[in-house]
Amino acid sequence: AQTVTQSQPEMSVQEAETVTLSCTYDTSESDYYLFWYKQPPSRQMILVIRQEAYKQQNATENRFSVNFQKAAKSFSLKISDSQLGDAAMYFCAYRSGLEGSGAGSYQLTFGKGTKLSVIP
Amino acid sequence: DVKVTQSSRYLVKRTGEKVFLECVQDMDHENMFWYRQDPGLGLRLIYFSYDVKMKEKGDIPEGYSVSREKKERFSLILESASTNQTSMYLCASGIQVTYNSPLHFGNGTRLTVT
């Protein structure tokens, strides 16, 4: 079974600064997908960014980017120019990419989350 | 925009009651999921469904059951609520076609069992 580890339960960053949230995962598969979700106080889980394991290029979405190190099984999230609205719980998630492995492969396995605070 | 609606934002029930948590999505998604979120434990999958009347157990199905009579609706049932089922419950849906498609979540139901 795959596991996802977020080693930082809480982090803080000054407004306008850059912060990196860590995520590592354990899998024996070579094809898979990784996601970062944000959960603000409103509780709505929002997709921040996604990465396909077969792609070497790191995904970016505006101020959000990832550092995907497949050999190290690491998938960190970098937030640049942090804003007050970035304060939230951030969850790293893994999905198997095995074709034909059944509907269960569509599920996401989540880490325990990192609570990010943004200091004005 | 995809909308996933959970019928209750907050719910308080007594031990032993039968509890229904309802979830409706408006995007004709095949897959629907129920997760439980607890502090320090992240999200854990309870049950999921990949089609009408189809269901599979997730990682922590004990004490729960589900129902999917219509494609848009996925219900989580606590047959006899217990205090250790006090938690945040999140429903999600997603399309089946591509693996990189994200899940879309509802706003969650915070259930307290007294």
Coordinates of C-alpha atoms in Angstrom, one line a residue:
Chain A
A1 CA 0.0 0.0 0.0
Q2 CA 1.1 3.5 -0.7
T3 CA 1.9 5.9 2.1
V4 CA 2.2 9.7 2.0
T5 CA 4.2 11.5 4.7
Q6 CA 4.1 15.2 5.5
S7 CA 6.8 15.7 8.1
Q8 CA 5.8 19.3 9.0
P9 CA 2.6 19.5 11.0
E10 CA 2.8 23.3 11.1
M11 CA 4.7 26.0 9.3
S12 CA 4.6 29.8 9.1
V13 CA 5.8 32.3 6.6
Q14 CA 6.0 36.1 6.4
E15 CA 3.7 37.7 3.9
A16 CA 5.4 38.1 0.5
E17 CA 8.1 35.5 1.4
T18 CA 8.6 32.0 0.0
V19 CA 7.8 28.8 1.8
T20 CA 8.3 25.1 0.9
L21 CA 6.1 22.3 2.2
S22 CA 7.5 18.8 2.2
C23 CA 6.0 15.6 1.1
T24 CA 7.4 12.2 0.6
Y25 CA 5.7 9.0 -0.5
D26 CA 6.4 5.4 -0.6
T27 CA 5.4 3.3 -3.6
S28 CA 6.6 0.4 -5.8
E29 CA 4.8 1.8 -8.8
S30 CA 6.5 3.7 -11.6
D31 CA 3.3 5.4 -12.9
Y32 CA 1.3 7.6 -10.6
Y33 CA -0.1 11.0 -10.0
L34 CA 0.6 13.5 -7.2
F35 CA -1.6 16.3 -6.0
W36 CA -1.5 19.2 -3.5
Y37 CA -4.8 20.3 -2.0
K38 CA -5.5 23.3 0.1
Q39 CA -8.2 23.4 2.8
P40 CA -8.9 26.9 4.1
P41 CA -11.0 27.6 7.2
S42 CA -14.1 27.3 5.0
R43 CA -13.2 23.6 4.8
Q44 CA -13.6 23.4 1.0
M45 CA -10.7 21.3 -0.3
I46 CA -9.3 23.0 -3.4
L47 CA -6.8 21.5 -5.9
V48 CA -3.6 23.6 -5.9
I49 CA -1.4 21.7 -8.4
R50 CA -0.9 18.2 -9.9
Q51 CA 2.1 16.3 -11.3
E52 CA 2.2 13.2 -13.5
A53 CA 5.1 11.0 -12.5
Y54 CA 6.1 10.3 -16.1
K55 CA 6.7 14.0 -16.6
Q56 CA 10.1 15.3 -15.7
Q57 CA 9.2 18.9 -15.8
N58 CA 8.0 20.3 -12.5
A59 CA 4.4 21.6 -12.5
T60 CA 3.7 25.3 -11.9
E61 CA 0.5 27.2 -11.3
N62 CA 1.1 30.9 -10.9
R63 CA 2.8 31.4 -7.4
F64 CA 2.7 27.6 -6.7
S65 CA 5.3 25.2 -8.0
V66 CA 6.5 21.8 -7.1
N67 CA 9.9 20.2 -6.8
F68 CA 9.3 16.6 -8.0
Q69 CA 12.2 14.2 -7.3
K70 CA 11.0 10.8 -8.5
A71 CA 14.1 8.8 -7.4
A72 CA 13.9 10.3 -3.9
K73 CA 10.1 10.0 -3.9
S74 CA 9.7 13.6 -2.9
F75 CA 7.1 16.1 -3.9
S76 CA 7.5 19.5 -2.2
L77 CA 5.3 22.5 -2.8
K78 CA 6.8 26.0 -3.0
I79 CA 4.6 29.0 -2.5
S80 CA 6.2 32.3 -3.7
D81 CA 5.1 35.8 -2.6
S82 CA 2.9 34.3 0.1
Q83 CA -0.4 36.0 0.7
L84 CA -2.7 36.1 3.7
G85 CA -5.2 34.0 1.7
D86 CA -2.7 31.2 1.5
A87 CA -3.2 30.4 5.1
A88 CA -4.7 26.9 5.2
M89 CA -4.1 23.2 5.7
Y90 CA -2.2 21.7 2.8
F91 CA -2.5 18.1 1.9
C92 CA -0.3 16.1 -0.4
A93 CA -2.0 13.2 -2.1
Y94 CA -1.1 10.2 -4.3
R95 CA -3.0 8.3 -6.9
S96 CA -1.9 5.1 -8.6
G97 CA -1.6 5.2 -12.3
L98 CA -2.0 1.5 -12.9
E99 CA -4.3 1.0 -15.8
G100 CA -6.9 -1.6 -15.3
S101 CA -6.2 -1.9 -11.6
G102 CA -9.8 -1.3 -10.8
A103 CA -11.9 1.5 -9.5
G104 CA -9.9 1.6 -6.3
S105 CA -7.0 3.1 -8.1
Y106 CA -9.0 6.3 -8.6
Q107 CA -8.9 7.0 -4.9
L108 CA -6.4 9.4 -3.4
T109 CA -4.2 8.6 -0.5
F110 CA -3.5 11.7 1.6
G111 CA -0.8 12.8 4.0
K112 CA -1.7 14.1 7.4
G113 CA -1.4 17.7 6.3
T114 CA 0.6 20.8 7.1
K115 CA -1.0 23.8 8.7
L116 CA 0.4 27.0 7.1
S117 CA 0.1 30.3 8.8
V118 CA 0.9 33.6 7.0
I119 CA 2.2 36.4 9.2
P120 CA 1.3 39.9 8.1
Chain B
D1 CA -17.9 24.7 -11.9
V2 CA -18.3 21.3 -10.3
K3 CA -20.5 21.4 -7.2
V4 CA -20.5 18.8 -4.5
T5 CA -23.1 19.5 -1.9
Q6 CA -23.2 17.9 1.6
S7 CA -26.6 18.3 3.1
S8 CA -25.5 19.3 6.6
R9 CA -22.6 21.4 7.7
Y10 CA -22.9 20.5 11.4
L11 CA -24.7 17.6 12.9
V12 CA -25.2 16.5 16.5
K13 CA -26.4 13.0 17.2
R14 CA -26.8 10.7 20.2
T15 CA -25.0 7.4 20.7
G16 CA -26.9 4.6 19.1
E17 CA -28.7 6.7 16.6
K18 CA -28.8 5.9 12.9
V19 CA -27.2 8.7 11.0
F20 CA -27.4 9.6 7.3
L21 CA -24.9 11.9 5.6
E22 CA -26.0 12.9 2.2
C23 CA -23.8 14.1 -0.7
V24 CA -24.9 15.2 -4.2
Q25 CA -22.8 16.2 -7.2
D26 CA -23.9 17.9 -10.3
M27 CA -21.3 16.8 -12.8
D28 CA -22.4 13.3 -13.7
H29 CA -19.2 11.9 -12.1
E30 CA -18.9 8.1 -12.0
N31 CA -16.7 8.1 -8.9
M32 CA -17.8 9.2 -5.4
F33 CA -15.9 8.9 -2.1
W34 CA -16.4 9.4 1.6
Y35 CA -13.4 10.5 3.6
R36 CA -13.1 11.1 7.3
Q37 CA -10.8 13.8 8.5
D38 CA -9.3 13.9 12.0
P39 CA -6.6 16.2 13.4
G40 CA -3.1 14.6 13.0
L41 CA -4.5 11.8 10.9
G42 CA -5.3 13.5 7.6
L43 CA -8.0 12.1 5.4
R44 CA -8.9 8.5 5.5
L45 CA -11.1 6.7 3.0
I46 CA -14.2 5.1 4.3
Y47 CA -16.0 3.9 1.2
F48 CA -16.2 4.7 -2.5
S49 CA -18.4 4.0 -5.4
Y50 CA -17.6 3.8 -9.1
D51 CA -21.1 3.4 -10.4
V52 CA -24.7 3.3 -9.3
K53 CA -25.3 0.5 -6.8
M54 CA -21.6 -0.3 -6.8
K55 CA -19.5 0.3 -3.7
E56 CA -16.1 -0.8 -2.3
K57 CA -14.6 -0.5 1.1
G58 CA -11.8 1.9 1.8
D59 CA -9.3 1.9 4.6
I60 CA -11.7 2.3 7.6
P61 CA -15.2 1.0 6.7
E62 CA -16.0 -0.5 10.1
G63 CA -19.2 1.0 11.5
Y64 CA -20.2 2.5 8.2
S65 CA -22.2 1.6 5.2
V66 CA -23.1 3.5 2.0
S67 CA -25.8 3.7 -0.6
R68 CA -25.7 4.9 -4.2
E69 CA -29.1 4.5 -5.7
K70 CA -28.7 7.4 -8.2
K71 CA -25.5 8.5 -9.9
E72 CA -25.5 12.0 -8.4
R73 CA -26.1 10.9 -4.8
F74 CA -23.9 9.0 -2.4
S75 CA -25.0 8.5 1.2
L76 CA -22.9 7.5 4.2
I77 CA -24.8 5.7 6.9
L78 CA -23.7 5.2 10.5
E79 CA -25.9 2.3 11.6
S80 CA -25.4 2.9 15.3
A81 CA -23.4 6.1 16.0
S82 CA -20.7 5.9 18.5
T83 CA -18.6 8.7 20.1
N84 CA -15.5 7.6 18.2
Q85 CA -17.3 8.5 15.0
T86 CA -17.2 12.2 16.0
S87 CA -15.3 13.7 13.1
M88 CA -15.3 15.8 10.0
Y89 CA -16.7 13.9 7.0
L90 CA -15.8 14.9 3.5
C91 CA -17.5 13.8 0.3
A92 CA -15.8 13.9 -3.1
S93 CA -16.5 13.1 -6.7
G94 CA -14.4 12.6 -9.8
I95 CA -14.5 11.4 -13.4
Q96 CA -13.3 8.0 -14.3
V97 CA -11.7 8.7 -17.6
T98 CA -8.3 10.1 -16.7
Y99 CA -6.0 9.4 -13.7
N100 CA -4.8 13.0 -13.5
S101 CA -8.3 14.4 -13.0
P102 CA -8.7 15.8 -9.5
L103 CA -11.3 15.0 -6.9
H104 CA -13.9 17.7 -6.2
F105 CA -14.9 18.0 -2.5
G106 CA -17.9 19.2 -0.6
N107 CA -17.6 21.6 2.3
G108 CA -17.7 18.8 4.9
T109 CA -20.1 17.7 7.6
R110 CA -18.8 18.1 11.2
L111 CA -20.5 15.3 13.1
T112 CA -20.6 15.2 16.9
V113 CA -21.9 12.1 18.6
T114 CA -22.7 12.6 22.3

